[in-house]
Short mmCIF file of C-alpha atoms and ligand atoms in Angstrom, two decimals:
data_model
loop_
_atom_site.label_atom_id
_atom_site.label_comp_id
_atom_site.label_asym_id
_atom_site.label_seq_id
_atom_site.Cartn_x
_atom_site.Cartn_y
_atom_site.Cartn_z
CA MET Z 5 106.84 93.38 83.60
CA SER Z 6 103.28 93.97 82.42
CA SER Z 7 102.11 90.83 84.43
CA GLU Z 8 102.74 92.85 87.64
CA THR Z 9 99.48 94.78 87.14
CA SER Z 10 95.86 94.08 86.12
CA PRO Z 11 93.88 96.22 83.94
CA GLY Z 12 91.25 98.39 85.57
CA THR Z 13 92.87 98.22 88.76
CA LEU Z 14 93.91 100.94 91.28
CA TYR Z 15 97.23 100.35 93.20
CA LEU Z 16 98.00 102.21 96.30
CA VAL Z 17 101.75 102.29 96.27
CA ALA Z 18 103.81 103.22 99.33
CA THR Z 19 106.90 105.39 98.53
CA PRO Z 20 109.89 106.32 100.62
CA ILE Z 21 109.52 109.11 103.44
CA GLY Z 22 112.96 110.48 102.57
CA ASN Z 23 115.61 107.88 101.72
CA LEU Z 24 114.77 106.79 98.13
CA ASP Z 25 116.08 103.26 98.94
CA ASP Z 26 113.09 102.64 101.08
CA ILE Z 27 110.89 101.20 98.41
CA THR Z 28 109.84 97.73 97.80
CA TYR Z 29 110.85 95.60 94.72
CA ARG Z 30 107.12 95.15 94.17
CA ALA Z 31 106.44 98.88 94.29
CA VAL Z 32 109.09 99.57 91.65
CA LYS Z 33 107.64 96.80 89.38
CA VAL Z 34 104.21 98.17 89.81
CA LEU Z 35 105.16 101.56 89.07
CA SER Z 36 106.91 100.35 86.00
CA SER Z 37 104.03 98.65 84.81
CA VAL Z 38 100.99 100.72 85.39
CA ASP Z 39 99.50 102.84 82.59
CA LEU Z 40 99.53 105.95 84.75
CA VAL Z 41 100.92 107.42 88.07
CA ALA Z 42 98.61 109.84 90.01
CA ALA Z 43 100.93 111.83 92.24
CA GLU Z 44 100.37 114.09 95.05
CA ASP Z 45 103.51 115.99 94.08
CA THR Z 46 104.59 115.29 90.54
CA ARG Z 47 108.02 116.85 91.03
CA LYS Z 48 108.91 114.84 93.92
CA THR Z 49 107.58 111.50 92.24
CA LYS Z 50 109.46 112.37 89.17
CA ILE Z 51 112.85 112.43 91.15
CA LEU Z 52 111.85 108.91 92.44
CA LEU Z 53 110.73 107.54 89.14
CA ASP Z 54 113.96 108.88 87.67
CA HIS Z 55 116.11 107.24 90.37
CA TYR Z 56 114.55 103.74 89.37
CA GLY Z 57 114.74 104.54 85.64
CA ILE Z 58 110.85 104.47 85.23
CA VAL Z 59 109.25 106.66 82.63
CA LYS Z 60 105.67 106.85 82.98
CA PRO Z 61 102.77 109.38 82.28
CA MET Z 62 101.85 111.22 85.45
CA VAL Z 63 98.94 113.45 86.55
CA SER Z 64 98.75 115.42 89.77
CA TYR Z 65 96.14 114.26 92.51
CA PHE Z 66 96.33 116.34 95.53
CA ASN Z 67 93.97 117.95 98.29
CA TYR Z 68 92.82 120.85 96.17
CA ASN Z 69 92.10 119.03 92.98
CA GLU Z 70 90.86 115.69 94.28
CA ARG Z 71 87.17 116.24 93.52
CA GLN Z 72 87.75 117.42 89.94
CA ARG Z 73 90.57 114.83 89.26
CA ALA Z 74 89.06 111.59 91.03
CA PRO Z 75 86.15 111.36 88.35
CA GLN Z 76 88.76 111.48 85.57
CA LEU Z 77 90.99 108.86 87.21
CA ILE Z 78 87.69 106.47 87.89
CA ALA Z 79 86.69 106.99 84.11
CA ARG Z 80 90.15 105.90 82.96
CA LEU Z 81 90.07 102.98 85.36
CA LEU Z 82 86.53 101.89 84.07
CA HIS Z 83 88.11 102.00 80.56
CA GLY Z 84 90.65 99.51 81.62
CA GLU Z 85 93.87 101.42 82.42
CA SER Z 86 95.70 100.58 85.61
CA ILE Z 87 96.64 103.54 87.80
CA ALA Z 88 99.08 103.72 90.71
CA VAL Z 89 98.52 106.40 93.27
CA VAL Z 90 101.45 107.64 95.20
CA SER Z 91 101.54 110.28 97.96
CA ASP Z 92 103.98 112.99 98.66
CA ALA Z 93 105.79 110.42 100.82
CA GLY Z 94 104.93 107.26 102.59
CA THR Z 95 101.56 105.19 102.41
CA PRO Z 96 98.94 106.74 100.31
CA GLY Z 97 95.49 107.10 102.27
CA ILE Z 98 97.42 108.07 105.48
CA SER Z 99 96.62 111.73 106.13
CA ASP Z 100 96.55 112.41 102.32
CA PRO Z 101 94.05 112.61 99.49
CA ALA Z 102 94.19 108.97 98.40
CA PHE Z 103 91.21 108.17 100.88
CA TYR Z 104 88.86 110.09 98.77
CA LEU Z 105 89.91 108.15 95.53
CA VAL Z 106 89.45 104.87 97.24
CA ARG Z 107 85.97 105.67 98.33
CA GLU Z 108 85.13 106.83 94.77
CA ALA Z 109 86.74 103.64 93.22
CA LEU Z 110 84.97 101.40 95.76
CA ALA Z 111 81.69 102.90 94.64
CA GLN Z 112 82.31 101.75 91.08
CA SER Z 113 83.62 98.38 92.42
CA ILE Z 114 87.02 98.94 90.96
CA PRO Z 115 89.51 96.59 92.34
CA ILE Z 116 92.10 98.28 94.85
CA ILE Z 117 95.38 96.62 95.51
CA PRO Z 118 97.58 97.84 98.26
CA ILE Z 119 101.50 97.98 97.75
CA PRO Z 120 102.76 98.32 101.34
CA GLY Z 121 105.87 100.19 102.45
CA ALA Z 122 106.88 103.22 104.51
CA SER Z 123 104.74 105.45 106.69
CA ALA Z 124 106.22 108.01 108.78
CA PHE Z 125 104.08 107.25 111.85
CA ILE Z 126 104.94 103.60 111.96
CA SER Z 127 108.80 104.49 111.65
CA ALA Z 128 108.46 106.97 114.49
CA LEU Z 129 106.34 104.72 116.71
CA ILE Z 130 108.72 101.83 116.67
CA VAL Z 131 111.76 103.79 117.73
CA SER Z 132 109.80 105.88 120.22
CA GLY Z 133 110.24 103.55 123.17
CA LEU Z 134 106.61 104.18 124.05
CA PRO Z 135 104.18 101.20 124.14
CA THR Z 136 103.45 100.08 120.59
CA ASP Z 137 100.93 97.39 121.38
CA ARG Z 138 98.10 99.77 121.47
CA PHE Z 139 98.14 103.28 120.02
CA VAL Z 140 95.93 105.91 118.32
CA PHE Z 141 96.83 107.66 115.34
CA GLU Z 142 95.41 111.25 115.27
CA GLY Z 143 96.99 112.46 112.15
CA PHE Z 144 97.01 116.26 111.83
CA LEU Z 145 95.22 118.03 114.73
CA PRO Z 146 92.60 120.59 113.75
CA GLN Z 147 94.51 123.84 113.50
CA LYS Z 148 92.10 126.17 115.06
CA LYS Z 149 88.32 125.17 115.37
CA GLY Z 150 88.14 121.89 117.37
CA ARG Z 151 91.84 121.78 118.59
CA LYS Z 152 90.86 122.55 122.28
CA THR Z 153 88.07 119.81 121.99
CA LYS Z 154 90.47 117.35 120.53
CA TRP Z 155 93.13 117.89 123.26
CA GLU Z 156 90.42 117.44 125.86
CA SER Z 157 89.20 114.24 124.35
CA LEU Z 158 92.58 112.86 124.53
CA LEU Z 159 93.36 113.64 128.21
CA THR Z 160 92.42 110.21 129.52
CA GLU Z 161 93.55 108.19 126.40
CA SER Z 162 95.54 105.52 127.81
CA ARG Z 163 97.03 104.21 124.32
CA THR Z 164 100.13 105.92 122.83
CA ILE Z 165 98.97 108.94 120.89
CA VAL Z 166 100.45 109.73 117.54
CA VAL Z 167 100.20 113.06 115.78
CA TYR Z 168 101.63 114.63 112.55
CA GLU Z 169 102.97 118.20 112.67
CA SER Z 170 104.41 120.99 110.66
CA PRO Z 171 107.78 122.87 111.52
CA HIS Z 172 105.65 126.01 111.87
CA ARG Z 173 103.53 124.53 114.65
CA ILE Z 174 105.63 122.02 116.35
CA LEU Z 175 106.75 124.38 119.25
CA LYS Z 176 103.12 125.47 119.80
CA THR Z 177 101.93 122.08 119.77
CA LEU Z 178 104.53 120.79 122.33
CA ALA Z 179 103.64 123.80 124.54
CA GLU Z 180 99.91 122.89 124.40
CA ILE Z 181 100.77 119.12 125.22
CA ALA Z 182 102.66 120.64 128.39
CA THR Z 183 99.35 122.70 129.24
CA TYR Z 184 96.77 120.01 128.74
CA PHE Z 185 98.83 116.84 129.80
CA GLY Z 186 101.24 118.04 132.35
CA ASP Z 187 105.00 116.92 132.01
CA ARG Z 188 104.13 113.76 129.91
CA ARG Z 189 106.66 111.77 128.10
CA VAL Z 190 106.76 112.59 124.44
CA VAL Z 191 108.98 111.67 121.56
CA VAL Z 192 109.63 114.06 118.58
CA ALA Z 193 110.81 112.33 115.46
CA ARG Z 194 112.18 114.70 112.66
CA GLU Z 195 113.09 114.05 109.11
CA LEU Z 196 112.82 110.27 109.50
CA THR Z 197 115.42 108.45 106.97
CA LYS Z 198 116.91 111.89 105.89
CA LYS Z 199 120.10 113.62 106.49
CA PHE Z 200 119.04 115.51 109.29
CA GLU Z 201 117.14 112.69 111.16
CA GLU Z 202 116.59 113.54 114.73
CA ILE Z 203 114.61 111.75 117.60
CA VAL Z 204 114.15 113.72 120.87
CA ARG Z 205 112.64 111.73 123.77
CA GLY Z 206 111.74 112.92 127.36
CA PRO Z 207 109.40 114.81 129.41
CA VAL Z 208 107.58 117.44 127.13
CA SER Z 209 109.19 120.35 128.95
CA LEU Z 210 112.70 119.10 128.26
CA VAL Z 211 111.85 118.24 124.60
CA LEU Z 212 110.38 121.73 124.08
CA GLU Z 213 113.44 123.37 125.55
CA GLU Z 214 115.73 121.20 123.24
CA LEU Z 215 113.82 121.95 120.19
CA SER Z 216 113.53 125.78 120.99
CA LYS Z 217 117.28 126.00 120.75
CA LYS Z 218 117.44 125.94 116.96
CA PRO Z 219 115.12 126.77 114.05
CA THR Z 220 112.57 124.13 113.50
CA ARG Z 221 112.76 122.62 109.97
CA GLY Z 222 111.40 119.59 108.12
CA GLU Z 223 108.72 117.17 109.01
CA TYR Z 224 107.62 116.01 112.41
CA VAL Z 225 105.83 113.09 113.98
CA VAL Z 226 104.94 113.58 117.81
CA ILE Z 227 104.30 110.65 119.99
CA ILE Z 228 102.53 111.29 123.30
CA GLU Z 229 102.62 108.74 126.37
CA GLY Z 230 99.25 107.51 127.09
CA PHE Z 231 97.52 108.29 130.34
CA GLN Z 232 98.78 106.26 133.24
CA SER Z 233 96.11 105.77 135.91
N1 LIG G 5 101.08 109.40 103.74
C1 LIG G 5 102.14 109.78 104.57
C2 LIG G 5 102.52 108.63 105.57
O1 LIG G 5 102.31 107.48 105.37
O2 LIG G 5 103.37 108.88 106.47
C3 LIG G 5 101.79 111.02 105.33
C4 LIG G 5 101.39 112.16 104.61
S1 LIG G 5 101.11 113.52 105.59
C5 LIG G 5 100.55 114.71 104.31
C6 LIG G 5 102.81 114.31 105.89
C7 LIG G 5 103.28 114.26 107.34
O3 LIG G 5 103.82 113.07 107.54
C8 LIG G 5 104.36 115.40 107.45
O4 LIG G 5 103.61 116.67 107.73
C9 LIG G 5 104.95 114.79 108.83
O5 LIG G 5 104.25 115.05 110.00
C10 LIG G 5 104.91 113.16 108.40
N2 LIG G 5 106.14 112.88 107.76
C11 LIG G 5 106.37 112.53 106.48
N3 LIG G 5 107.64 112.30 106.28
C12 LIG G 5 108.39 112.30 107.48
C13 LIG G 5 109.65 112.13 107.83
N4 LIG G 5 110.54 111.74 106.98
N5 LIG G 5 109.96 112.37 109.05
C14 LIG G 5 108.95 112.69 109.95
N6 LIG G 5 107.71 112.93 109.65
C15 LIG G 5 107.29 112.76 108.35
#
C-alpha cells in the first residue's frame, strides 16, 4: 500500500457525492496510504473511511479555517508527509476550499496529484439532455451583491450553463431564471446518487411549478439551456 503515495505530495482525492460505492480503487488505496487526510467535513469523511476500513489521522480543512490551516498543511508536506485533501463530496477544488491549498502548495513547489472521480456538476450535465459539447460552470452564484450583474452577463451565453444551488434558494433561483431568461429549458438535478435522487426537466415555469409542490430538500444542480440565436 505504501507505494501508492510519495512523500511530501498533496493528493486531491475525489470522493462520492452520495452513494459510497462511487469511489475509485485508486482513491481507496491513496486514502489508505497517506499520512494525513485533510477533510472539509471530518464527520462525513469518517463515515467514508469507516466504510472502507481505513483508519487515518484527519484534520479539518474548510472555508473558514483555510487561511490558518493551509500553512500547517504546507509545513507538514515540506517535512515529507503525504496528505490527501477530500471535500465534503465530489472533487476537491470544485466550489470548495481545496483551491486555496493548491495555490499555496504550488508556491512551495509541492507536487500535487489528482485522483479523479465523482463531481456533482458532471453527473447532472450528462443526464440533462442539454448540449454537453460546450458548457460553462458558474458554481454558486453570488447571493446578493453581483447576482443581478451575473444573470445579465449570462443572458446571451450560448453554452449550457451549470449552477450549484442550495435547497433554501432553489425556488428563488428558478424564478429569477424565468425573469431574466424567459421560459428557457432547465434541468434540476437533486440528491444525485442518493435515495431521493430526482431529475426534473422542462421549461423553467413548469419545473418551478413541479418543485413548488413539496418542500425543497437536499443538494441541487441547475442546468440552463444556452441562448439560442
Ligand atoms: N466539490 C463538489 C463537486 O465536485 O461536485 C462540490 C462542492 S459544493 C461545496 C457542494 C454543492 O454541490 C452542493 O451545494 C450542490 O449544489 C452540489 N452537489 C453536491 N452533491 C450533490 C448531489 N448528490 N446532488 C446534487 N447536487 C450536489
